[in-house]
Amino acid sequence: MKSDSPYEPVIGLEVHAQLATRSKIFCGCSTTFGADPNSHACPVCLGLPGALPVLNREAVEFAIRLILAVGGQVSERSVFARKNYFYPDLPKGYQISQFDVPIGQGGSVEFVCDLHSAHKVQVGLIRIHLEEDAGKSLHNEDPADDSTLVDVNRCGVPLLEIVSKPEIRSPRDASLYLQQMHQILQYLGICTGNMEEGALRCDANVSIRPAGSTVLGTRTELKNMNSFRAVERALSVEIGRQTELVRDGQLIRQETMLWDEKSQTVHPMRSKEESSDYRYFPDPDLLPLQISSSWVDSVRASLPELPMARAARLAAQYGIPDYDASVLTETRELADYYEQTVAVFTDGKKASNWIMTEVLRILKEKSIGISSFPVRPEHLGQLLATVSDGTISGTAAKTVFEQMVVTGKSPKDIVTEGGFAQISDGTMLGHLVDRVLDENQDQVATYRSGNQRVLAFFVGQVMKNSKGKANPQRISELLKERLDRS
Ligand code: ADP
Ligand code: MG
Ligand code: ZN
């Protein structure tokens, strides 16, 4: 998008993804979301004296999966460090993270720009590191009671922090980058991606500079955005704020800003710490993390096909437009559903039309995911085949489909039980056609006076009388025969 502003935004995102391991990163406590406050806690995640952390192997494996998926380098040796700060939801007084030597470096994320379709944007990554999450402070909403409660269940939940280079150039691209990251994490099966539950969070760093300049301006960091849309909105608002300041000849202060969803505004939270304020040092309780090349190789061999690659393959293999392919690959489960449908009914475009309209409409109405959809893909394939071979009409197919959704039965059973099979028998159709012509003499006259558009009306009437079972093409032929006769 071309803008009139003489300033260009520069954006870098820090994404935090909670890893979907069953237990926490350094202890055996459960990571389940929504448990009773403070019910998932032990001496290790509370940092009680004498407790020793033990690294969760699955968390490391999940990290390796993402690093490989984005084409980054897995460090043979990386180090856990203590990041020291005080906050009520961090009873240990430090967070175990990685600093100098992260588990992953480099790599990039590519996504399709939806404004100039077919244009791909690539954003490089600086680093990917493992760390533990902190607890949660629950501030009382009651103005008469300003107390704060602390829930430590989240302390020690494994996080991957993914830091992008400052290569994103618009709020829209920031949102698309995040959506792509979300999709990759889900395809890899390492993060639920549930933003409302905080499983995927993002801090956005942003600065502006004169268009065409290559030096970086002073940045601010935006926090507290809980949706893709919030990330995009918050960045637009902040870019607007910075632009006005600079136009006024004022300086941007490097600080952390909080997004307020209700008022759609940003407020300064605190001036930004320097990393030296955290007094990072290697955690003496944890050995450096060594990762063998055979482990990396076996993880590489187990990687699934990733969203962009799968979309390209679906488009080529089933002859569907890129747009369809990108909708169908939004989740791995939906793409599986499509491919299982096409395995039964091979017209890729017809299958994609049906899924993108009828199936997605019902998922939306019921607010469910494809994995809870009651119609099995083989059954959908069979339904489309019965339309294609003329057993039932397109109109009847909609009704049969509705019943499949309600009952979960096969289309064959529903067609037989409900008598949905299409009537193509000439004598029977002839009777239906004659009746409609008899009952609508005015329209017959209209047709014969040259207005052939009433043909559609007659076809509609016959379809209605046959409860959608008549073969519309045959009806049309029979009608024309009779109407054009005299
Ligand atoms: P810190 O760890 O102190 O937050 P980093 O240097 O690691 O800082 O950068 C964090 C994020 O900020 C990265 O995503 C990076 O791309 C982004 N970033 C750094 N400098 C700028 C800048 N001038 N404008 C916009 N984004 C920036
Ligand atoms: Mg930061
Ligand atoms: Zn614990």
Coordinates of C-alpha atoms and ligand atoms in Angstrom, one line a residue:
M1 CA 0.0 0.0 0.0
K2 CA 1.4 3.4 -1.0
S3 CA 1.1 6.0 1.8
D4 CA 1.6 9.7 1.6
S5 CA 3.6 9.8 4.9
P6 CA 7.3 10.8 4.4
Y7 CA 8.0 8.3 7.2
E8 CA 8.5 4.6 6.9
P9 CA 7.5 2.3 9.8
V10 CA 10.1 -0.3 11.0
I11 CA 8.7 -3.2 13.0
G12 CA 10.3 -6.1 14.8
L13 CA 8.2 -8.7 16.7
E14 CA 9.0 -10.7 19.8
V15 CA 6.6 -13.7 19.8
H16 CA 6.1 -15.8 22.9
A17 CA 4.7 -19.3 22.2
Q18 CA 3.7 -21.5 25.1
L19 CA 4.8 -25.0 24.3
A20 CA 2.1 -27.7 24.5
T21 CA 4.1 -30.1 26.6
R22 CA 2.2 -31.9 29.3
S23 CA 4.5 -30.8 32.1
K24 CA 6.4 -27.6 32.8
I25 CA 9.9 -27.0 31.5
F26 CA 11.9 -27.7 34.7
C27 CA 9.5 -29.7 36.9
G28 CA 6.7 -32.3 36.6
C29 CA 3.8 -29.9 37.3
S30 CA 0.9 -29.9 34.8
T31 CA 0.7 -27.1 32.2
T32 CA -3.1 -27.4 31.9
F33 CA -4.8 -24.0 31.4
G34 CA -7.6 -22.9 33.7
A35 CA -6.9 -25.1 36.7
D36 CA -7.7 -23.8 40.2
P37 CA -5.4 -21.0 41.1
N38 CA -2.1 -22.2 42.6
S39 CA -2.9 -25.8 42.3
H40 CA -0.1 -26.5 39.8
A41 CA 2.9 -25.6 41.9
C42 CA 5.9 -27.3 43.5
P43 CA 9.2 -26.3 45.1
V44 CA 10.9 -26.2 41.7
C45 CA 8.5 -23.8 40.0
L46 CA 8.3 -21.7 43.1
G47 CA 12.1 -21.6 43.4
L48 CA 12.1 -22.8 47.1
P49 CA 15.6 -23.2 48.6
G50 CA 17.2 -26.5 47.6
A51 CA 14.9 -27.3 44.7
L52 CA 16.7 -28.2 41.5
P53 CA 15.3 -27.8 38.0
V54 CA 15.4 -30.7 35.5
L55 CA 15.0 -29.8 31.8
N56 CA 12.0 -31.2 30.0
R57 CA 13.3 -33.1 26.9
E58 CA 10.0 -32.6 25.0
A59 CA 10.3 -28.8 25.3
V60 CA 13.7 -29.0 23.7
E61 CA 12.4 -31.2 21.0
F62 CA 9.6 -28.8 20.3
A63 CA 12.1 -25.9 20.0
I64 CA 14.2 -27.9 17.6
R65 CA 11.1 -28.5 15.4
L66 CA 10.4 -24.8 15.1
I67 CA 14.0 -23.9 14.5
L68 CA 14.2 -26.4 11.6
A69 CA 10.8 -25.4 10.2
V70 CA 12.0 -21.8 9.8
G71 CA 15.3 -22.8 8.4
G72 CA 17.3 -21.7 11.4
Q73 CA 20.4 -23.2 13.1
V74 CA 20.1 -25.4 16.1
S75 CA 23.0 -24.6 18.5
E76 CA 25.0 -27.6 19.4
R77 CA 25.5 -26.1 22.8
S78 CA 23.3 -23.4 24.5
V79 CA 23.2 -22.0 27.9
F80 CA 20.4 -21.2 30.4
A81 CA 20.7 -17.9 32.2
R82 CA 18.9 -16.2 35.1
K83 CA 17.2 -13.0 34.2
N84 CA 16.7 -11.3 37.6
Y85 CA 13.8 -9.0 38.3
F86 CA 11.3 -8.5 41.0
Y87 CA 7.6 -8.9 40.3
P88 CA 4.8 -10.5 42.5
D89 CA 4.0 -13.1 39.9
L90 CA 7.7 -14.3 39.9
P91 CA 8.2 -15.8 43.3
K92 CA 11.8 -17.0 42.4
G93 CA 13.0 -13.5 41.8
Y94 CA 14.4 -14.6 38.4
Q95 CA 13.3 -16.2 35.2
I96 CA 15.3 -18.9 33.6
S97 CA 15.9 -17.9 30.0
Q98 CA 18.6 -17.9 27.5
F99 CA 20.8 -14.9 26.8
D100 CA 24.2 -15.0 25.1
V101 CA 23.8 -18.5 23.5
P102 CA 20.2 -19.3 22.5
I103 CA 19.1 -22.7 21.2
G104 CA 18.3 -21.3 17.8
Q105 CA 19.6 -18.6 15.4
G106 CA 18.6 -17.3 12.1
G107 CA 16.0 -18.6 9.7
S108 CA 13.0 -16.7 8.3
V109 CA 9.3 -16.7 7.9
E110 CA 7.6 -16.2 4.6
F111 CA 4.0 -15.2 4.0
V112 CA 1.8 -14.0 1.2
C113 CA 0.9 -10.3 1.2
D114 CA -2.8 -10.0 0.9
L115 CA -2.8 -6.5 -0.4
H116 CA -0.6 -7.2 -3.4
S117 CA -1.6 -10.9 -3.8
A118 CA 1.1 -13.2 -5.2
H119 CA 3.7 -11.0 -3.6
K120 CA 5.7 -12.8 -0.9
V121 CA 7.2 -11.1 2.1
Q122 CA 10.1 -12.6 3.9
V123 CA 11.1 -11.7 7.4
G124 CA 14.4 -12.8 8.9
L125 CA 14.7 -14.1 12.5
I126 CA 17.4 -13.0 14.9
R127 CA 17.0 -15.8 17.5
I128 CA 14.8 -18.4 19.0
H129 CA 15.2 -19.2 22.7
L130 CA 13.7 -21.3 25.4
E131 CA 12.5 -19.9 28.7
E132 CA 10.0 -20.3 31.4
D133 CA 6.8 -18.4 31.8
A134 CA 6.0 -16.3 34.8
G135 CA 2.8 -16.4 36.9
K136 CA -0.2 -14.2 36.6
S137 CA -1.3 -11.2 38.6
L138 CA -5.1 -10.9 38.9
H139 CA -6.0 -7.3 39.6
N140 CA -9.3 -6.8 41.3
E141 CA -11.8 -5.0 39.0
D142 CA -13.8 -3.6 42.0
P143 CA -12.7 0.1 42.5
A144 CA -13.4 -0.2 46.2
D145 CA -10.9 -3.0 46.5
D146 CA -7.6 -2.5 44.8
S147 CA -6.0 -5.7 46.0
T148 CA -4.1 -8.0 43.6
L149 CA -4.1 -11.8 43.6
V150 CA -1.3 -14.0 42.4
D151 CA -1.7 -17.3 40.5
V152 CA 1.5 -19.2 40.1
N153 CA 0.1 -22.0 37.9
R154 CA 1.8 -20.5 34.8
C155 CA 5.2 -20.3 36.5
G156 CA 7.5 -22.6 34.6
V157 CA 5.3 -23.3 31.6
P158 CA 7.7 -23.6 28.7
L159 CA 8.0 -20.7 26.3
L160 CA 9.7 -20.2 23.0
E161 CA 10.6 -16.6 22.3
I162 CA 11.0 -15.9 18.6
V163 CA 12.6 -12.6 17.8
S164 CA 12.3 -11.2 14.3
K165 CA 14.7 -8.8 12.6
P166 CA 13.3 -5.2 12.2
E167 CA 12.2 -6.1 8.7
I168 CA 8.5 -5.7 8.9
R169 CA 7.2 -2.6 7.1
S170 CA 3.6 -2.2 8.0
P171 CA 1.0 -3.1 10.7
R172 CA -0.7 -5.3 8.2
D173 CA 2.5 -7.3 7.5
A174 CA 3.0 -7.6 11.3
S175 CA -0.3 -9.2 11.6
L176 CA 0.3 -11.5 8.6
Y177 CA 3.7 -12.5 10.0
L178 CA 2.1 -13.4 13.3
Q179 CA -0.7 -15.4 11.6
Q180 CA 1.9 -17.3 9.6
M181 CA 3.9 -18.0 12.8
H182 CA 0.6 -19.1 14.5
Q183 CA -0.1 -21.5 11.6
I184 CA 3.4 -22.9 11.6
L185 CA 3.3 -23.6 15.3
Q186 CA 0.0 -25.4 15.0
Y187 CA 1.1 -27.5 12.0
L188 CA 4.1 -28.5 14.1
G189 CA 1.8 -29.4 16.9
I190 CA 3.9 -27.6 19.5
C191 CA 1.6 -24.7 20.6
T192 CA -2.2 -24.5 20.8
G193 CA -2.0 -20.9 19.4
N194 CA -4.9 -19.9 21.7
M195 CA -4.3 -16.1 22.0
E196 CA -7.2 -15.6 24.4
E197 CA -5.6 -18.0 26.8
G198 CA -2.2 -16.3 26.3
A199 CA -0.7 -19.4 24.6
L200 CA 0.6 -17.0 21.8
R201 CA 1.6 -13.5 22.8
C202 CA 3.5 -10.8 20.9
D203 CA 5.4 -7.7 21.8
A204 CA 5.8 -5.3 18.9
N205 CA 8.8 -3.0 18.6
V206 CA 8.3 -0.1 16.3
S207 CA 10.1 3.0 15.1
I208 CA 9.7 5.3 12.1
R209 CA 12.3 6.9 9.9
P210 CA 12.3 9.1 6.8
A211 CA 11.3 6.9 3.8
G212 CA 14.4 5.6 2.1
S213 CA 16.7 6.0 5.1
T214 CA 18.7 3.0 6.3
V215 CA 19.4 4.0 9.9
L216 CA 17.0 2.8 12.6
G217 CA 15.0 5.3 14.6
T218 CA 14.3 5.1 18.4
R219 CA 11.8 2.4 19.0
T220 CA 9.0 1.8 21.5
E221 CA 7.7 -1.6 22.5
L222 CA 4.0 -2.3 22.5
K223 CA 2.5 -4.9 24.9
N224 CA -0.9 -6.3 25.8
M225 CA -2.4 -7.1 22.4
N226 CA -4.6 -10.2 22.6
S227 CA -5.5 -10.8 18.9
F228 CA -4.0 -10.4 15.4
R229 CA -6.3 -7.4 14.9
A230 CA -5.1 -5.8 18.1
V231 CA -1.5 -6.1 17.0
E232 CA -2.3 -4.4 13.7
R233 CA -4.4 -1.6 15.4
A234 CA -1.9 -0.9 18.2
L235 CA 0.9 -0.5 15.6
S236 CA -1.1 1.8 13.5
V237 CA -2.0 4.0 16.5
E238 CA 1.6 4.0 17.7
I239 CA 3.0 4.9 14.3
G240 CA 0.5 7.7 14.1
R241 CA 1.6 9.0 17.6
Q242 CA 5.3 8.8 16.6
T243 CA 4.7 10.5 13.3
E244 CA 3.0 13.4 15.0
L245 CA 5.8 13.8 17.6
V246 CA 8.4 13.8 14.9
R247 CA 6.5 16.3 12.8
D248 CA 6.4 18.6 15.8
G249 CA 10.1 18.3 16.1
Q250 CA 10.0 16.3 19.3
L251 CA 12.0 13.2 20.1
I252 CA 10.7 9.7 20.6
R253 CA 11.5 8.2 24.0
Q254 CA 12.4 4.6 24.1
E255 CA 9.7 3.2 26.4
T256 CA 7.2 0.4 26.8
M257 CA 3.7 1.2 25.8
L258 CA 0.5 -0.7 26.8
W259 CA -2.3 -1.2 24.4
D260 CA -5.7 -0.5 25.8
E261 CA -8.3 -2.5 23.8
K262 CA -11.3 -0.7 25.2
S263 CA -10.2 2.8 24.2
Q264 CA -8.0 1.6 21.3
T265 CA -5.1 3.8 22.6
V266 CA -1.6 3.3 23.9
H267 CA -0.2 4.5 27.2
P268 CA 3.4 4.5 28.4
M269 CA 4.0 1.8 31.0
R270 CA 7.6 2.3 32.0
S271 CA 10.8 3.4 30.5
K272 CA 12.5 0.4 28.9
E273 CA 15.1 -1.6 30.9
E274 CA 18.5 -2.2 29.5
S275 CA 19.5 -5.8 29.5
S276 CA 22.2 -5.0 32.0
D277 CA 19.4 -4.2 34.5
Y278 CA 18.5 -7.9 34.6
R279 CA 22.0 -9.0 35.7
Y280 CA 21.9 -12.1 33.5
F281 CA 24.3 -14.9 34.5
P282 CA 24.5 -18.6 33.6
D283 CA 22.1 -20.6 35.8
P284 CA 24.4 -22.6 38.1
D285 CA 21.7 -25.3 38.6
L286 CA 21.6 -26.2 34.9
L287 CA 24.3 -27.7 32.7
P288 CA 24.7 -26.2 29.2
L289 CA 22.3 -27.8 26.8
Q290 CA 24.0 -30.1 24.3
I291 CA 22.1 -31.2 21.3
S292 CA 23.5 -34.0 19.1
S293 CA 23.3 -33.9 15.4
S294 CA 21.6 -37.3 15.3
W295 CA 18.8 -35.8 17.4
V296 CA 18.4 -32.8 15.0
D297 CA 18.4 -35.2 12.1
S298 CA 15.6 -37.4 13.5
V299 CA 13.5 -34.3 14.3
R300 CA 14.1 -33.0 10.8
A301 CA 12.9 -36.4 9.4
S302 CA 9.7 -36.1 11.4
L303 CA 8.7 -32.6 10.3
P304 CA 5.3 -32.3 8.7
E305 CA 4.6 -30.5 5.5
L306 CA 4.3 -26.8 6.4
P307 CA 1.4 -24.5 5.5
M308 CA 2.9 -22.6 2.5
A309 CA 4.3 -25.8 0.9
R310 CA 1.0 -27.6 1.4
A311 CA -1.0 -24.8 -0.1
A312 CA 1.3 -24.9 -3.2
R313 CA 1.0 -28.6 -3.5
L314 CA -2.8 -28.6 -3.1
A315 CA -3.1 -25.9 -5.8
A316 CA -0.9 -27.9 -8.2
Q317 CA -2.2 -31.4 -7.4
Y318 CA -6.0 -30.7 -7.4
G319 CA -6.1 -27.8 -9.8
I320 CA -7.6 -25.3 -7.4
P321 CA -6.9 -21.5 -7.2
D322 CA -4.2 -20.3 -4.8
Y323 CA -6.9 -18.6 -2.8
D324 CA -8.8 -21.8 -2.2
A325 CA -5.5 -23.6 -1.3
S326 CA -4.7 -20.9 1.3
V327 CA -8.2 -21.1 2.9
L328 CA -8.1 -24.9 2.9
T329 CA -4.6 -25.0 4.5
E330 CA -5.5 -22.6 7.3
T331 CA -5.3 -25.5 9.7
R332 CA -3.7 -28.9 9.2
E333 CA -7.0 -30.6 10.1
L334 CA -9.0 -28.7 7.4
A335 CA -6.4 -29.6 4.8
D336 CA -6.6 -33.2 5.9
Y337 CA -10.4 -33.0 5.6
Y338 CA -10.1 -31.7 2.0
E339 CA -7.6 -34.3 0.9
Q340 CA -9.8 -37.1 2.4
T341 CA -12.8 -35.7 0.5
V342 CA -10.9 -35.5 -2.8
A343 CA -9.7 -39.1 -2.3
V344 CA -13.4 -40.2 -2.7
F345 CA -14.5 -37.5 -5.1
T346 CA -11.8 -36.4 -7.5
D347 CA -13.1 -33.1 -8.8
G348 CA -10.9 -30.9 -6.7
K349 CA -12.5 -27.6 -7.5
K350 CA -16.1 -28.8 -6.8
A351 CA -14.9 -30.3 -3.5
S352 CA -13.2 -27.1 -2.5
N353 CA -16.3 -25.0 -3.4
W354 CA -18.4 -27.2 -1.2
I355 CA -16.1 -27.1 1.7
M356 CA -15.4 -23.4 1.5
T357 CA -19.1 -22.5 1.4
E358 CA -21.2 -25.2 3.0
V359 CA -18.8 -26.7 5.5
L360 CA -17.1 -23.5 6.6
R361 CA -20.5 -21.8 7.0
I362 CA -21.7 -24.5 9.4
L363 CA -18.4 -24.5 11.4
K364 CA -18.9 -20.7 11.8
E365 CA -22.5 -21.0 12.8
K366 CA -21.7 -23.7 15.4
S367 CA -18.4 -22.1 16.4
I368 CA -16.7 -25.5 16.1
G369 CA -13.5 -26.7 14.5
I370 CA -13.4 -29.1 11.6
S371 CA -12.3 -31.9 14.0
S372 CA -15.8 -31.7 15.7
F373 CA -17.6 -31.5 12.4
P374 CA -20.1 -34.4 12.3
V375 CA -19.9 -35.2 8.5
R376 CA -17.0 -37.5 7.7
P377 CA -14.9 -36.5 4.7
E378 CA -15.6 -39.8 2.9
H379 CA -19.4 -39.1 3.3
L380 CA -19.0 -35.6 1.8
G381 CA -17.1 -37.1 -1.1
Q382 CA -19.9 -39.7 -1.6
L383 CA -22.5 -36.9 -1.5
L384 CA -20.7 -34.9 -4.2
A385 CA -20.4 -38.0 -6.3
T386 CA -24.2 -38.7 -6.2
V387 CA -24.8 -35.1 -7.5
S388 CA -22.2 -35.6 -10.2
D389 CA -23.7 -38.9 -11.5
G390 CA -27.2 -37.4 -11.5
T391 CA -28.6 -39.6 -8.7
I392 CA -29.7 -36.5 -6.8
S393 CA -30.1 -32.8 -7.8
G394 CA -27.9 -30.0 -6.5
T395 CA -30.9 -28.7 -4.6
A396 CA -31.6 -32.0 -3.0
A397 CA -27.9 -32.3 -2.1
K398 CA -28.2 -29.3 0.2
T399 CA -31.1 -30.9 2.1
V400 CA -29.3 -34.3 2.3
F401 CA -26.2 -32.4 3.5
E402 CA -28.2 -30.7 6.3
Q403 CA -29.5 -34.1 7.4
M404 CA -26.0 -35.5 7.3
V405 CA -24.9 -32.7 9.7
V406 CA -27.7 -33.5 12.1
T407 CA -27.6 -37.3 12.0
G408 CA -24.0 -38.1 10.9
K409 CA -25.5 -40.7 8.6
S410 CA -24.1 -41.6 5.2
P411 CA -25.6 -39.8 2.1
K412 CA -26.6 -43.2 0.7
D413 CA -28.8 -43.9 3.7
I414 CA -30.3 -40.5 3.7
V415 CA -31.1 -40.5 0.0
T416 CA -32.8 -43.9 0.2
E417 CA -34.7 -43.3 3.4
G418 CA -35.8 -39.8 2.4
G419 CA -36.6 -40.7 -1.3
F420 CA -34.2 -37.9 -2.5
A421 CA -33.3 -39.7 -5.7
Q422 CA -33.7 -37.5 -8.7
I423 CA -36.7 -38.1 -11.1
S424 CA -35.4 -38.4 -14.6
D425 CA -38.2 -40.6 -15.8
G426 CA -39.8 -38.8 -18.8
T427 CA -43.4 -39.8 -18.2
M428 CA -43.3 -38.6 -14.6
L429 CA -41.6 -35.4 -15.4
G430 CA -44.0 -34.8 -18.3
H431 CA -47.0 -34.9 -15.9
L432 CA -45.2 -32.4 -13.6
V433 CA -44.5 -30.1 -16.5
D434 CA -48.0 -30.2 -17.9
R435 CA -49.5 -29.4 -14.5
V436 CA -47.4 -26.3 -14.1
L437 CA -48.2 -25.1 -17.6
D438 CA -51.9 -25.6 -17.0
E439 CA -51.9 -23.7 -13.8
N440 CA -50.0 -20.7 -15.3
Q441 CA -51.6 -19.8 -18.6
D442 CA -50.7 -16.1 -18.2
Q443 CA -47.0 -16.9 -18.1
V444 CA -47.4 -19.3 -21.0
A445 CA -48.8 -16.4 -23.0
T446 CA -46.0 -14.2 -21.9
Y447 CA -43.4 -16.8 -23.0
R448 CA -45.1 -17.2 -26.4
S449 CA -45.2 -13.4 -26.9
G450 CA -41.4 -13.6 -26.8
N451 CA -40.3 -13.2 -23.2
Q452 CA -38.3 -16.4 -22.7
R453 CA -37.1 -15.4 -19.3
V454 CA -40.3 -17.0 -17.8
L455 CA -38.7 -20.3 -18.5
A456 CA -36.8 -20.1 -15.3
F457 CA -40.1 -19.5 -13.5
F458 CA -41.6 -22.7 -14.9
V459 CA -38.5 -24.7 -14.0
G460 CA -38.7 -23.3 -10.5
Q461 CA -42.3 -24.3 -10.1
V462 CA -41.7 -27.9 -11.3
M463 CA -38.7 -28.2 -8.9
K464 CA -40.9 -26.9 -6.1
N465 CA -43.7 -29.4 -6.8
S466 CA -41.3 -32.3 -7.1
K467 CA -39.7 -31.2 -3.8
G468 CA -36.4 -30.7 -5.5
K469 CA -36.3 -34.2 -7.0
A470 CA -36.8 -33.4 -10.6
N471 CA -33.8 -33.3 -12.9
P472 CA -33.7 -29.5 -13.8
Q473 CA -32.0 -30.1 -17.1
R474 CA -34.7 -32.6 -18.3
I475 CA -37.5 -30.3 -17.1
S476 CA -36.0 -27.4 -19.1
E477 CA -36.0 -29.6 -22.2
L478 CA -39.5 -30.9 -21.7
L479 CA -40.8 -27.3 -21.1
K480 CA -39.2 -26.0 -24.3
E481 CA -40.6 -28.8 -26.3
R482 CA -44.1 -28.0 -25.2
L483 CA -43.9 -24.2 -25.2
D484 CA -42.3 -24.0 -28.6
R485 CA -44.7 -26.5 -30.1
S486 CA -47.5 -24.2 -31.1
Ligands
ADP1 P1 15.4 -6.3 23.5 O1 15.8 -7.7 23.8 O2 16.1 -5.3 24.4 O3 13.9 -6.0 23.5 P2 16.5 -6.5 20.8 O4 17.5 -5.7 20.2 O5 16.7 -8.0 21.0 O6 16.0 -5.8 22.1 O7 15.2 -6.4 19.8 C1 14.0 -6.7 20.1 C2 13.1 -6.5 18.9 O8 13.1 -5.2 18.5 C3 13.5 -7.3 17.7 O9 12.4 -7.9 17.1 C4 14.1 -6.2 16.8 O10 13.8 -6.5 15.4 C5 13.3 -5.0 17.2 N1 14.0 -3.8 17.0 C6 15.2 -3.4 17.3 N2 15.5 -2.2 17.0 C7 14.4 -1.7 16.4 C8 14.0 -0.4 15.8 N3 14.9 0.7 15.9 N4 12.8 -0.2 15.3 C9 11.9 -1.3 15.3 N5 12.2 -2.5 15.8 C10 13.4 -2.7 16.4
MG2 MG 12.2 -7.0 24.2
ZN3 ZN 6.4 -27.3 39.6

